[in-house]
């Protein structure tokens, strides 16, 4: 439980807020690179960490990430013309380069002003199908998190983004929350063939109900984020996993340890790694990650990025999942905004469905996470041991807030860390085997210590 004041600190991300200052010290995946598909294509508006920006790709293919409003008199640069090495404001024709240099001021004959002033521009780079920006103080950029999927070619990646109407922390907590998986996602488990299961006194028949659901390992389901395990089942009836957490150079990782039905000498272990501050690597999901980024205090993007074999239609899948038309000027592509289907109460009452939401894990997750409201007040919650990973994440953020306030760097910048070796796992092991053996690249610290 947090106090209402601590909750405010954790959730608010705008410029000048404690968490806003922390998040601006990491590379932030702010938009899909595919929304700027070619040199001189139409610009896009990006809302991230409570601020609006104009992103564009210049004639030589370089990305620019600028303050949205023209520094002459504030027209939106997202209305502008992208041509000949820059973006030109429609209103009076001022033209900007990707680094914020003012190239032309047609309604001002002399060059004195443009030589003195620069428009707000931020470091931006393209990796893993995303545009990553650095919004912190100049010169403080940390090493870029080169994850195992960030150097993949466009046709090896599936990127799917859901814009959700709730504070980002609700979604982030869901990403690292193991104990809901075999409860909320029972319909998914049933579709994957897990058979009958109990939730408390409720006996769920386990008959597949949502046959159109995308499922990992099944046609159409490649790389779907949030999958609960290997196709074919979930080898445990244990709904109260023991959670063991360790800090790592990039944040933390944890194991959710469950008994295995009928095999007392075995344990079903799911290891999740959390790379501060946005990215979760989830056990049982194909190579990739789930990234949650705040757009503002009440809206976030949940982005799944997954590596697929070359020729498996990665880029095409991205277009289907995102489907944005970058030529449309507006706050954001509406077809990325989650629209929940009607909850099927009849199927629930008949014992055919547990949650009643068609569409798979991400829809089920979105339903409960958005149901917490625009910004849940954690002063009202009651945490249990199954929530240990969530507690650790909040602690790393709270410690980072204190550190940044004291003029230090936040935690998890990964100095000296090989980001490409960060891993997750989902498998059965002998009861005596350390789960850490499954993920040596995470460099977990065995005795969790509070980092100073
Ligand atoms: S407002 Fe952009 S050039 Fe005047
Ligand atoms: Fe989930």
Tab-separated table of C-alpha atoms in Angstrom, residues 29-33 35 46-47 129-130 158-164 225 291 293 295 300-305 317-318 320-324 332-333 335-338 362:
chain	number	residue	atom	x	y	z
A	29	UNK	CA	10.262	4.389	-27.016
A	30	UNK	CA	7.892	7.146	-28.103
A	31	UNK	CA	6.458	6.086	-31.468
A	32	UNK	CA	6.436	3.389	-34.124
A	33	UNK	CA	9.162	3.947	-36.703
A	35	UNK	CA	4.595	5.670	-38.868
A	46	UNK	CA	3.682	12.225	-30.586
A	47	UNK	CA	2.355	12.615	-27.052
A	129	UNK	CA	10.624	-0.924	-35.053
A	130	UNK	CA	10.371	2.004	-32.624
A	158	UNK	CA	5.836	-7.684	-35.209
A	159	UNK	CA	4.939	-4.448	-33.449
A	160	UNK	CA	1.485	-4.045	-32.006
A	161	UNK	CA	0.423	-1.046	-29.996
A	162	UNK	CA	-2.662	-0.564	-27.862
A	163	UNK	CA	-3.503	2.857	-26.507
A	164	UNK	CA	-5.205	2.496	-23.149
A	225	UNK	CA	2.447	-10.840	-26.135
A	291	UNK	CA	6.682	-2.102	-23.316
A	293	UNK	CA	4.972	4.019	-22.035
A	295	UNK	CA	1.513	9.278	-23.061
A	300	UNK	CA	-0.545	5.015	-22.133
A	301	UNK	CA	0.699	2.848	-24.961
A	302	UNK	CA	1.157	-0.859	-24.401
A	303	UNK	CA	3.474	-2.039	-27.159
A	304	UNK	CA	4.324	-5.637	-27.943
A	305	UNK	CA	7.492	-6.090	-30.009
A	317	UNK	CA	1.607	-8.026	-39.193
A	318	UNK	CA	2.636	-4.662	-37.759
A	320	UNK	CA	-2.514	-5.094	-39.332
A	321	UNK	CA	-1.970	-4.638	-35.626
A	322	UNK	CA	-1.340	-0.903	-35.802
A	323	UNK	CA	-3.077	-0.049	-39.008
A	324	UNK	CA	-2.415	3.665	-38.704
A	332	UNK	CA	-3.456	9.647	-32.410
A	333	UNK	CA	-4.619	6.885	-34.708
A	335	UNK	CA	-7.682	2.383	-34.420
A	336	UNK	CA	-4.958	1.787	-31.828
A	337	UNK	CA	-7.196	2.793	-28.974
A	338	UNK	CA	-8.542	-0.216	-27.083
A	362	UNK	CA	-4.378	-8.303	-23.932
